[in-house]
Coordinates of C-alpha atoms in Angstrom, one line a residue:
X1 CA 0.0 0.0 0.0
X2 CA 3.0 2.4 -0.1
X3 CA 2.2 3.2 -3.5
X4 CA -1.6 4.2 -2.9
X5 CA 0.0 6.1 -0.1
X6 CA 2.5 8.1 -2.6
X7 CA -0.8 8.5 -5.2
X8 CA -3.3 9.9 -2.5
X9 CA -0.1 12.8 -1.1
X10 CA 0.1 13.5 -4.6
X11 CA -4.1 14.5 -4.6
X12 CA -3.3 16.3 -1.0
X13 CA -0.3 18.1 -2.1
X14 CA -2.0 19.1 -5.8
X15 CA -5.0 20.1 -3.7
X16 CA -3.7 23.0 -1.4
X17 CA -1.6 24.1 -3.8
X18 CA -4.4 25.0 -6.3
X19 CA -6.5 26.2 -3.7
X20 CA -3.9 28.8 -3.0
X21 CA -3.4 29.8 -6.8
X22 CA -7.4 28.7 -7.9
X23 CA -9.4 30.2 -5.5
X24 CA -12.1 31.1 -8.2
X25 CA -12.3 27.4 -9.4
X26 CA -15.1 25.6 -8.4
X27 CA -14.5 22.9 -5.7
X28 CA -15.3 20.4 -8.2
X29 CA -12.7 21.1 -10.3
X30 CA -10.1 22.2 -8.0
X31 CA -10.5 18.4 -7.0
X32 CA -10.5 17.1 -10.3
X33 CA -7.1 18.8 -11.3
X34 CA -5.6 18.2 -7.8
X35 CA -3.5 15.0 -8.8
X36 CA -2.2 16.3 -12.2
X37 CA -1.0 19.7 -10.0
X38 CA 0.6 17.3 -7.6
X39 CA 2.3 15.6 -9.9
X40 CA 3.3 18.7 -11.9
X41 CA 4.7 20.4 -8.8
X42 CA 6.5 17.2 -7.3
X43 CA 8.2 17.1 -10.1
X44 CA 9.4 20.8 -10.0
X45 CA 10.5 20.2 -6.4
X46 CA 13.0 17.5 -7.5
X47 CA 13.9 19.3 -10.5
X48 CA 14.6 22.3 -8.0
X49 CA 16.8 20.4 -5.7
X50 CA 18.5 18.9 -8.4
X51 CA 19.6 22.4 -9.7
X52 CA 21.5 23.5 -6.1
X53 CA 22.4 19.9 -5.8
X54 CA 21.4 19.0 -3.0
X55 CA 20.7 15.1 -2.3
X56 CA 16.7 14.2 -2.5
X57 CA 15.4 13.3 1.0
X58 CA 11.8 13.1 1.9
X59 CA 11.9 15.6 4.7
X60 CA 14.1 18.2 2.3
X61 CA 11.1 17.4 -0.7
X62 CA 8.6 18.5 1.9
X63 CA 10.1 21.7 2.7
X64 CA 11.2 22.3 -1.1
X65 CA 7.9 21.8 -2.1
X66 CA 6.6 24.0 0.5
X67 CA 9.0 26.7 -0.1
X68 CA 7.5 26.9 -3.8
X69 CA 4.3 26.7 -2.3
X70 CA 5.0 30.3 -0.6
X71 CA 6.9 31.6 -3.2
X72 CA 4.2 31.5 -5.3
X73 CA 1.5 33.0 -2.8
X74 CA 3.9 35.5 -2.1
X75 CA 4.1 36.5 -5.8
X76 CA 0.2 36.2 -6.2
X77 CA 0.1 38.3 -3.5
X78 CA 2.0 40.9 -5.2
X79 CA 0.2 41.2 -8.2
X80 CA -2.5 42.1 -6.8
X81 CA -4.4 39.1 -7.5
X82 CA -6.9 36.9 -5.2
X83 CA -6.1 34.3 -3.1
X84 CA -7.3 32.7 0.5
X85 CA -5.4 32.9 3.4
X86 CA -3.5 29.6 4.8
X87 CA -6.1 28.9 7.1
X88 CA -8.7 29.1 4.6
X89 CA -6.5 26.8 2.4
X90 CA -6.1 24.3 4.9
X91 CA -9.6 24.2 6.0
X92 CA -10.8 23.6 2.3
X93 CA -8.4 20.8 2.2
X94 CA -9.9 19.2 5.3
X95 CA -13.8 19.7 4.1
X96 CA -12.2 18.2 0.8
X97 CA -10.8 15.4 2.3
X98 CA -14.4 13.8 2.7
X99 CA -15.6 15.4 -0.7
X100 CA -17.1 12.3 -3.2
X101 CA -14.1 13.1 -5.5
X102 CA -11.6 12.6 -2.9
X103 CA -13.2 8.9 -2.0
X104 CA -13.7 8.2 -5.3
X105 CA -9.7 8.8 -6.2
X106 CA -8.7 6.9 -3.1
X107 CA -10.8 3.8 -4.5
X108 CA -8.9 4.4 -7.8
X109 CA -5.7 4.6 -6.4
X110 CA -6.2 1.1 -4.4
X111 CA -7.8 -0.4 -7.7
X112 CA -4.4 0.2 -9.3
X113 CA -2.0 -0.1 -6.5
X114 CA -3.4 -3.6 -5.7
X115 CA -4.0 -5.0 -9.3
X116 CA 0.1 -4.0 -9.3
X117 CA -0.7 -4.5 -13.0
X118 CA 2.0 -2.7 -15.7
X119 CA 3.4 -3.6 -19.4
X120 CA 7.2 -3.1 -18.4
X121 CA 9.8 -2.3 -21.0
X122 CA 13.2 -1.5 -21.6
X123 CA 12.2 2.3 -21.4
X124 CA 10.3 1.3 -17.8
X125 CA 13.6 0.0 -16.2
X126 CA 15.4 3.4 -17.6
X127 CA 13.0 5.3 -16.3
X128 CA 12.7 3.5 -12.5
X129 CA 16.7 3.2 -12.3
X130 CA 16.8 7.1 -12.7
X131 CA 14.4 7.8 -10.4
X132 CA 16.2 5.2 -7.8
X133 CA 19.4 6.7 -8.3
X134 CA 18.0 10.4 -7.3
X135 CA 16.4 8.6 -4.5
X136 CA 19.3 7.4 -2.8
X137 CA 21.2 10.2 -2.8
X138 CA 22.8 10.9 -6.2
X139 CA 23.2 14.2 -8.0
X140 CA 24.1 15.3 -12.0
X141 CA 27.2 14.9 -12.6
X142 CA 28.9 15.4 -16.3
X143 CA 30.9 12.2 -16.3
X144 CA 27.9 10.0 -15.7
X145 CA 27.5 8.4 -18.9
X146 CA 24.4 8.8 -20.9
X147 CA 23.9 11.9 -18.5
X148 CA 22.3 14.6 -21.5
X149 CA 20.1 11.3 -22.2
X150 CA 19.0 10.9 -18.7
X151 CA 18.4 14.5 -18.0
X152 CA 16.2 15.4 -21.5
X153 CA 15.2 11.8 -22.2
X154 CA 14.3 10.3 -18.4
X155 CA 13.5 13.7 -16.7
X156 CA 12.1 15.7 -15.5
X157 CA 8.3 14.5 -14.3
X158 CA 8.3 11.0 -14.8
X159 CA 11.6 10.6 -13.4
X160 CA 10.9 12.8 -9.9
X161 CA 7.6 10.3 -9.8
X162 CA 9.8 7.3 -9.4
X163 CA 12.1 8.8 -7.4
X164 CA 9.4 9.6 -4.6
X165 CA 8.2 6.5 -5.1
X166 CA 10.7 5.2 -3.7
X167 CA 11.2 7.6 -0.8
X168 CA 7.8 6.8 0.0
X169 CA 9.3 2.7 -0.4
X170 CA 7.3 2.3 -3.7
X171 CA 9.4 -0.6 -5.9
X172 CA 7.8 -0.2 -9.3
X173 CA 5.9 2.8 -10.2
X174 CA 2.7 0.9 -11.7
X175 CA -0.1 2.3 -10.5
X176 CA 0.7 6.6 -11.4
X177 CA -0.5 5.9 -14.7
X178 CA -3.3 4.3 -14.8
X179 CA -4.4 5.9 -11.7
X180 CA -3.9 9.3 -14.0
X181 CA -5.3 8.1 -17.2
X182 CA -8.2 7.2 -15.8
X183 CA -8.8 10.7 -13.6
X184 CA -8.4 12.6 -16.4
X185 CA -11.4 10.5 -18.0
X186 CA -13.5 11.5 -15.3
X187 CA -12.3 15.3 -15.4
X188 CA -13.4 15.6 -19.5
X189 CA -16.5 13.4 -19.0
X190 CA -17.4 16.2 -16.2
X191 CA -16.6 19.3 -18.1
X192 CA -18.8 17.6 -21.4
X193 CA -21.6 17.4 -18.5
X194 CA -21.3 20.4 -17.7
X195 CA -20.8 22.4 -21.0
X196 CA -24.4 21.7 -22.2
X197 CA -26.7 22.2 -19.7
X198 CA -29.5 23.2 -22.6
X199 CA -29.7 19.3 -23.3
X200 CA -31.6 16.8 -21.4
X201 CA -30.1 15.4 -18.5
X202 CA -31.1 11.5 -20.3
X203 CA -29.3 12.5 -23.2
X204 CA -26.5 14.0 -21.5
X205 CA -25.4 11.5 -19.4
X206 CA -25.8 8.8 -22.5
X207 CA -23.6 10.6 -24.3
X208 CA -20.9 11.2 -21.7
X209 CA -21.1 7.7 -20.9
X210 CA -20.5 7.1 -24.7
X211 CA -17.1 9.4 -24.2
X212 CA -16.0 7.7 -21.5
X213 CA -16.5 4.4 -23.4
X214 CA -15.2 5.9 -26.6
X215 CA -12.1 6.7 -24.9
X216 CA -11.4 5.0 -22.2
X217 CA -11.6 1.5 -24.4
X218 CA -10.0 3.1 -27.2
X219 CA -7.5 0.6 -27.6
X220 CA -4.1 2.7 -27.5
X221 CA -5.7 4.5 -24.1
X222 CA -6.5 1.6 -22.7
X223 CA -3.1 -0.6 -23.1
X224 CA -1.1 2.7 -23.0
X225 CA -1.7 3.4 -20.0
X226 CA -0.5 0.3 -18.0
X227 CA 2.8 1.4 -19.6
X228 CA 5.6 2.4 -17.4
X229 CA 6.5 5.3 -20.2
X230 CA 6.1 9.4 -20.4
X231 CA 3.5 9.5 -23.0
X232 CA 0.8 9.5 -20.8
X233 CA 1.5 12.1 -18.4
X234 CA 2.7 14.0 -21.9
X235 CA -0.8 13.6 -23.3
X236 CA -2.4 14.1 -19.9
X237 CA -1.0 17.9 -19.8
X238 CA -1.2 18.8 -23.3
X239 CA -5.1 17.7 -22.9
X240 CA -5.6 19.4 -20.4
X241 CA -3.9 22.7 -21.5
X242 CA -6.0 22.8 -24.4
X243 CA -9.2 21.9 -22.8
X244 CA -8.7 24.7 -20.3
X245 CA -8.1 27.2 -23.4
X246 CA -11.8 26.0 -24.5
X247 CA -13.3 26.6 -21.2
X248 CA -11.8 29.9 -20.4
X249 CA -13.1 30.8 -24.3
X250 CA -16.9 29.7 -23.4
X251 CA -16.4 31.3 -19.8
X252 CA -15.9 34.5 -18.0
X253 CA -12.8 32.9 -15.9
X254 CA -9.4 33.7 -16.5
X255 CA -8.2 31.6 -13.8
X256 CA -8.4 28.3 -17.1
X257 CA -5.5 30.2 -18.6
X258 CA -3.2 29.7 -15.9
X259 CA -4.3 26.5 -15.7
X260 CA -3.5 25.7 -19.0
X261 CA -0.4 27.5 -19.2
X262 CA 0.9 25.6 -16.2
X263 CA -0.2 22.2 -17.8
X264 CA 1.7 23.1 -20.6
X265 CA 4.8 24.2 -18.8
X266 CA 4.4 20.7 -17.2
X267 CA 4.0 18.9 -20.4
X268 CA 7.3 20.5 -21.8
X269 CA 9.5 19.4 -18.8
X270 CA 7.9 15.5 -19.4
X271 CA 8.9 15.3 -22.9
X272 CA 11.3 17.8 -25.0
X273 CA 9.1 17.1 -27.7
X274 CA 6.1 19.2 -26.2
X275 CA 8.2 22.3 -26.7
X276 CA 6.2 21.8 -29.9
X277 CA 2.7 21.5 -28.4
X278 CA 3.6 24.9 -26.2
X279 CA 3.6 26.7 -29.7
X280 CA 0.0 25.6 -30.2
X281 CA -1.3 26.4 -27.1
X282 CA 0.1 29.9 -27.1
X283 CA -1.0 30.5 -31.0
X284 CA -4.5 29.6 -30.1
X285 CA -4.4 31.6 -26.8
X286 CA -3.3 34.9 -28.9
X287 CA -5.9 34.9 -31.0
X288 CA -9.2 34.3 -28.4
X289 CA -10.9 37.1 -28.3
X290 CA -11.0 37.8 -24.2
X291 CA -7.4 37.1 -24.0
X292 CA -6.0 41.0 -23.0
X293 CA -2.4 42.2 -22.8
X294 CA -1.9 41.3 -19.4
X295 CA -3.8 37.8 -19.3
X296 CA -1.1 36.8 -22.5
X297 CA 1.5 38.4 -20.0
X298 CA 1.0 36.2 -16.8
X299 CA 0.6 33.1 -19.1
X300 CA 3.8 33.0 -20.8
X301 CA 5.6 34.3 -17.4
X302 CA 4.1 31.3 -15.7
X303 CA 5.1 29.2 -18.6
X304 CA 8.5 30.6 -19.2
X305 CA 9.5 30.8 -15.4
X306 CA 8.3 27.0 -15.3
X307 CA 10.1 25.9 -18.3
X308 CA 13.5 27.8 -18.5
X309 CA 15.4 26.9 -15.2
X310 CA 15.5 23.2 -15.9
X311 CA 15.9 23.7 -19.8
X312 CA 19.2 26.1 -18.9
X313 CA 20.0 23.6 -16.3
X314 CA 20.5 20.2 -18.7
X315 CA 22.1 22.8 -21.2
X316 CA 25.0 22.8 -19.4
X317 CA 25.1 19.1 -19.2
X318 CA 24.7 18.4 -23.1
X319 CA 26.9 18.2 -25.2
X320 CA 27.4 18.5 -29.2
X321 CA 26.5 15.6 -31.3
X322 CA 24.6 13.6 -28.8
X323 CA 22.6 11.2 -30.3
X324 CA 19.0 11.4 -28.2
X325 CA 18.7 15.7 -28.3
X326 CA 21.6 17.8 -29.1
X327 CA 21.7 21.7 -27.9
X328 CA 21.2 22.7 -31.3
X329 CA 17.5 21.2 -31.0
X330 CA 16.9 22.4 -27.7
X331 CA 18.0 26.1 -28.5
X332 CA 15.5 26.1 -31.5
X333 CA 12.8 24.8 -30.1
X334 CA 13.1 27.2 -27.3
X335 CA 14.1 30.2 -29.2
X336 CA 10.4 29.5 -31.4
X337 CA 8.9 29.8 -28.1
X338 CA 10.4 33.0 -27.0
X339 CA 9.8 34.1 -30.4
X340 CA 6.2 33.1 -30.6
X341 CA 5.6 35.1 -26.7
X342 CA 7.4 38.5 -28.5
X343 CA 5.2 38.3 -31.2
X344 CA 1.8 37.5 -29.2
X345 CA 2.9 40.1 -26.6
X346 CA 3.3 42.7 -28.8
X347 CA 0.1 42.3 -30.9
X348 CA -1.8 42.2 -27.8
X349 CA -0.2 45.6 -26.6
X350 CA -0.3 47.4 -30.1
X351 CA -3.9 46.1 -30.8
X352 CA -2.7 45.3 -34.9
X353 CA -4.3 41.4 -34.4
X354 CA -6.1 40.3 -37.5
X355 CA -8.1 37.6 -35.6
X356 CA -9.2 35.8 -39.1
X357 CA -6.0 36.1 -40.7
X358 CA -3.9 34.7 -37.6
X359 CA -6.4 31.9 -37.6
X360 CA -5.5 30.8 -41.2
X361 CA -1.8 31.7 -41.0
X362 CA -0.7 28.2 -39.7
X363 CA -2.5 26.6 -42.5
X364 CA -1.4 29.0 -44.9
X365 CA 2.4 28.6 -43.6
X366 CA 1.7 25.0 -43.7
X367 CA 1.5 25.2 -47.5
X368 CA 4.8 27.1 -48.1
X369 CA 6.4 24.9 -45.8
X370 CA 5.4 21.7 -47.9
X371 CA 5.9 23.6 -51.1
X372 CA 9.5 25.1 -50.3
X373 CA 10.0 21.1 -49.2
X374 CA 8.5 19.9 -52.5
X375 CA 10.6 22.1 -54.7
X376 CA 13.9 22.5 -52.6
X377 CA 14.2 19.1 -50.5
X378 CA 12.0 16.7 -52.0
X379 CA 14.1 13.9 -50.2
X380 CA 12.5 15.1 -46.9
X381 CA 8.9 14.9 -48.1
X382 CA 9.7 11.6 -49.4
X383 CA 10.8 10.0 -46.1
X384 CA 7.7 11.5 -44.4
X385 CA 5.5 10.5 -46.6
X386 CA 6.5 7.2 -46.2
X387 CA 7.6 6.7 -43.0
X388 CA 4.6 8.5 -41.1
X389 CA 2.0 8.9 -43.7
X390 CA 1.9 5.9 -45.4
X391 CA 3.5 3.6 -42.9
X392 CA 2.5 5.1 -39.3
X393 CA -1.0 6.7 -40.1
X394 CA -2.4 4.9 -42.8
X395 CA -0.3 1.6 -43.9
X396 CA 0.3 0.1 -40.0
X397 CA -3.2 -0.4 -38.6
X398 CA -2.0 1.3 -35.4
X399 CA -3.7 5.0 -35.9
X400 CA -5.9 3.8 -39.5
X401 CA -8.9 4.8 -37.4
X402 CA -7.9 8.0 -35.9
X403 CA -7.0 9.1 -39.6
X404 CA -10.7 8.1 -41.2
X405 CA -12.4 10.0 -38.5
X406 CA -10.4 13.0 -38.7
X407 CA -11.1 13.7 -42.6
X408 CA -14.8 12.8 -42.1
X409 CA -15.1 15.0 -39.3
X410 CA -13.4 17.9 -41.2
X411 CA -16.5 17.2 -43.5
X412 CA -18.5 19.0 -40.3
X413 CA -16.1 21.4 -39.4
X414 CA -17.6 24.3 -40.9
X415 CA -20.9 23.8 -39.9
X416 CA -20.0 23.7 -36.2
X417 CA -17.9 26.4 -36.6
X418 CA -20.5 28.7 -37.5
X419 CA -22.5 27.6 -34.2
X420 CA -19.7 28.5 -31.9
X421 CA -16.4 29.7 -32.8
X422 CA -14.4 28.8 -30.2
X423 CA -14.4 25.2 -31.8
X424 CA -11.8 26.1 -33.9
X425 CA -9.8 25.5 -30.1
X426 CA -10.6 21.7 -30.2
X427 CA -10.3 20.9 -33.2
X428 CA -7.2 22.5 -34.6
X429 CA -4.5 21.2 -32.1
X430 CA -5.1 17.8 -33.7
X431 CA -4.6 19.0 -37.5
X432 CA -1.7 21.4 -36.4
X433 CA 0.5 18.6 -33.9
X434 CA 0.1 15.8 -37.0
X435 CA 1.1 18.4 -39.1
X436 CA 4.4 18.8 -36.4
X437 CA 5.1 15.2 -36.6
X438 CA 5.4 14.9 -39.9
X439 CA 8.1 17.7 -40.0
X440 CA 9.5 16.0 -36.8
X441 CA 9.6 12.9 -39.3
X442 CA 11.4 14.5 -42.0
X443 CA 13.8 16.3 -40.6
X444 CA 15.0 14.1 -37.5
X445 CA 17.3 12.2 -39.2
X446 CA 16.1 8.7 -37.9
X447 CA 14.0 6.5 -40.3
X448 CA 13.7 3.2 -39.1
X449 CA 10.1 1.9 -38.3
X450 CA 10.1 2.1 -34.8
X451 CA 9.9 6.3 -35.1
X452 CA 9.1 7.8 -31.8
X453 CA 5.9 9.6 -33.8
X454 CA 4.3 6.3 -34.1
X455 CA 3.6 6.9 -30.1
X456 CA 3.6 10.6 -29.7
X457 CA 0.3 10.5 -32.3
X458 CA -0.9 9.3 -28.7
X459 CA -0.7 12.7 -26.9
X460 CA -3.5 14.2 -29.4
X461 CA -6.1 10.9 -29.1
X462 CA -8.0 12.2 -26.0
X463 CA -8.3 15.4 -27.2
X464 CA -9.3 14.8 -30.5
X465 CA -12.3 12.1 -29.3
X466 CA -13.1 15.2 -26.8
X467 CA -13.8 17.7 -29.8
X468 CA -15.8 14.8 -31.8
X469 CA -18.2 14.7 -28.7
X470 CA -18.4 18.2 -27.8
X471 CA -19.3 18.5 -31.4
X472 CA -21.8 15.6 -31.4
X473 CA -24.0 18.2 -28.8
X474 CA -23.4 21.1 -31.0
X475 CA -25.5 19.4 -33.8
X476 CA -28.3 18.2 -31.3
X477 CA -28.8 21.5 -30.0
X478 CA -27.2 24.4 -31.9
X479 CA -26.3 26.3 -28.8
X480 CA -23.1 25.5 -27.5
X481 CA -22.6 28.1 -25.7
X482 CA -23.1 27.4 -21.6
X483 CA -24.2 29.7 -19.5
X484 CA -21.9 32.4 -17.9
X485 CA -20.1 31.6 -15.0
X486 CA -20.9 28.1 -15.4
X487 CA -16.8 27.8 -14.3
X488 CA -16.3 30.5 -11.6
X489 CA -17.4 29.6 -8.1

């Protein structure tokens, strides 16, 4: 039971601290996001001690984690913005604490931990041996062999889980995923709930129990996540920052943005490859409508201040012509991120945003990319083409499915655009991250068949089957737009 012990802290810990940042959540949904935030901020802990060097311990975790816990209140505090005082933190956690949400995590958490069911791997045992070797003391150092692999390609998140594991005297870290996987089913089934109250409660809950089904037996969510990998809590963040973006569109509270912008920030330090999934998350953000100058401000601060230590930390610690992710990729894919936040922040302050052209302008730089590819380095299309179109997508049965209901749902795409525009947020992350993998394809230099796009095609299933639904009540009822509020306390 040590490792239900480990999954219900990380609930508890996740819990106060969004209660101090998320005061204006409701309590349902502070509840529901309380594991991922504990495992988010966990992980930044580690990461944080890691940085001074100084040896992981569970009593000097505690007071890291704590630490960053009143950093950030102070900081909240002097912005100007709203947030509860300790005791009315603490006393929300307590009333929590025998909340339905909290008993029905702890009964998911025991599921898992006692099933002690996991598909291990080679990757598993890399990624457990990291975490072991945190937990008993060790530190980065640059003669470690396969160091620049272990710090971008076995930390930061999944590595810090499995190394509290084992502080809390965990073996094999089984049960996280699952555990996760499974709570973020119940967050999206909630939020569909909730985002159309102008149906029927009958046909509501039929067709979230249809999502949940759709999903949850999809047959790469289903076996994915007994792995012991990083995909999942990859695609659990970069769901959940987009879904956020949708609700703070169809809502009044700016408190989603933060939200997403810290799921992204955690996404990024799970995987180096969702540096590219930050640039869709900020592109959409820019262009929504309510999004002001100083909302785009505090999201790429929290992103940036997230994201940068660590990145500048395993900087130092990788070298040139490494063959998992040299510096030169790491400095690009950051430098597009500080270059996407310039050029969002500096519409937003100037006002000279186009909202219909900036839409289009992925799609329509899309095009020259493929053309200038076409004409200049057809070799490059060629390898995509074949490697992840006609192999990964369409020739291996693996994602055959997910590629037949994307084009016939593009089919509907217009016509549940014009009922609410903010579906344009669901829908595109899909089209644009496919469109990211098969540049990722072409121009990594590795073309065997066993491509790392064949599972990162995985971080965009639960969103996309999330759009298809939240579409499927657009067309019932031409009003998708929930009432006001409907988010905010």
């Amino acid at each position: 039971m040590y490792q239900c012990a480990f999954l219900i802290f990380l609930y508890l810990i996740g819990l106060l601290y969004i209660n101090v940042i998320f005061p204006h959540l409701s309590n349902n949904h502070r509840q529901l996001l309380s594991p991922f935030f504990g495992v988010g901020f966990s992980g930044i802990a580690v990461g944080l001690l890691l940085i001074v060097r100084i040896p992981l311990s569970l009593p000097v975790f505690f007071m890291c984690l704590l630490l960053i816990l009143y950093l950030t209140r102070v900081l909240i505090k002097k912005l100007s913005l709203y947030t509860l005082s300790w005791s009315q933190s603490f006393n929300k956690i307590l009333s929590d604490v025998f909340s339905a949400p909290f008993v029905l995590y702890a009964v998911v958490s025991c599921f898992f931990s006692l099933t002690a069911f996991a598909d291990a791997s080679p990757d598993s045992t890399q990624f457990e041996a990291t975490g072991r070797y945190f937990a008993q003391g060790g530190l980065v150092h640059p003669s470690t062999p396969q160091m620049a692999f272990m710090l971008n390609g076995r930390l930061l998140i999944v590595g810090a889980m499995h190394a509290i594991n084992r502080l809390f005297h965990g073996y094999s870290l089984y049960a996280l995923n699952p555990t996760m996987c499974v709570w973020l089913l119940f967050f999206l089934a909630y939020t569909i709930f909730l985002l159309n109250k102008t149906v029927d409660k009958v046909t509501r809950i039929f067709l979230v129990f249809s999502f949940a089904i759709t999903l949850g037996f999809y047959k790469h969510f289903f076996n994915g996540m007994f792995d012991i990998h990083s995909n999942q809590l990859a695609m659990i963040f970069f769901t959940l920052a987009i879904v956020s973006l949708y609700l703070f569109a169809v809502s009044v509270e700016k408190s989603w943005v933060y939200v997403g912008s810290l799921a992204i920030g955690f996404a990024c330090l799970t995987r180096v490859d969702m540096l590219m999934c930050s640039l869709i998350f900020f592109f959409l953000l820019t262009f929504i409508h309510k999004t002001n100058y100083k909302t785009i401000i505090y999201a790429w601060s929290i992103f940036l201040v997230l994201l940068l230590p660590w990145r500048m930390f395993t900087l130092n610690y990788t070298p040139w012509g490494v063959w998992y992710v040299g510096p030169e990729k790491l400095y690009f894919l950051i430098g597009v991120n500080i270059a996407l936040c310039l050029v969002s922040v500096m519409i937003h302050k100037y006002n000279i945003m186009h909202f219909t052209l900036f839409k289009k302008s992925p799609f329509i730089l899309g095009s020259i990319i493929i053309l200038f590819l076409i004409f200049f380095i057809p070799e490059k299309i060629q390898l995509s083409w074949n490697l992840f179109i006609k192999y990964i997508l369409l020739g291996h049965s693996t994602w055959l499915f997910l590629v037949i209901s994307l084009a016939v749902s593009t089919i509907s795409f217009y016509y549940l655009i014009c009922h609410d525009n903010n579906y344009y947020i669901l829908i595109t992350p899909t089209v644009l991250y496919l469109f990211m993998l098969f540049l990722l394809v072409a121009f990594g230099g590795y073309e065997n068949v066993d491509h790392s796009a064949s599972r990162m095609v995985f971080h965009a299933v639960p969103l996309y089957i999330y759009s298809l639904f939240i579409g499927f009540f657009m067309a019932i009822t031409n009003k998708p737009k929930p009432a006001r509020g409907m988010f905010a306390t």
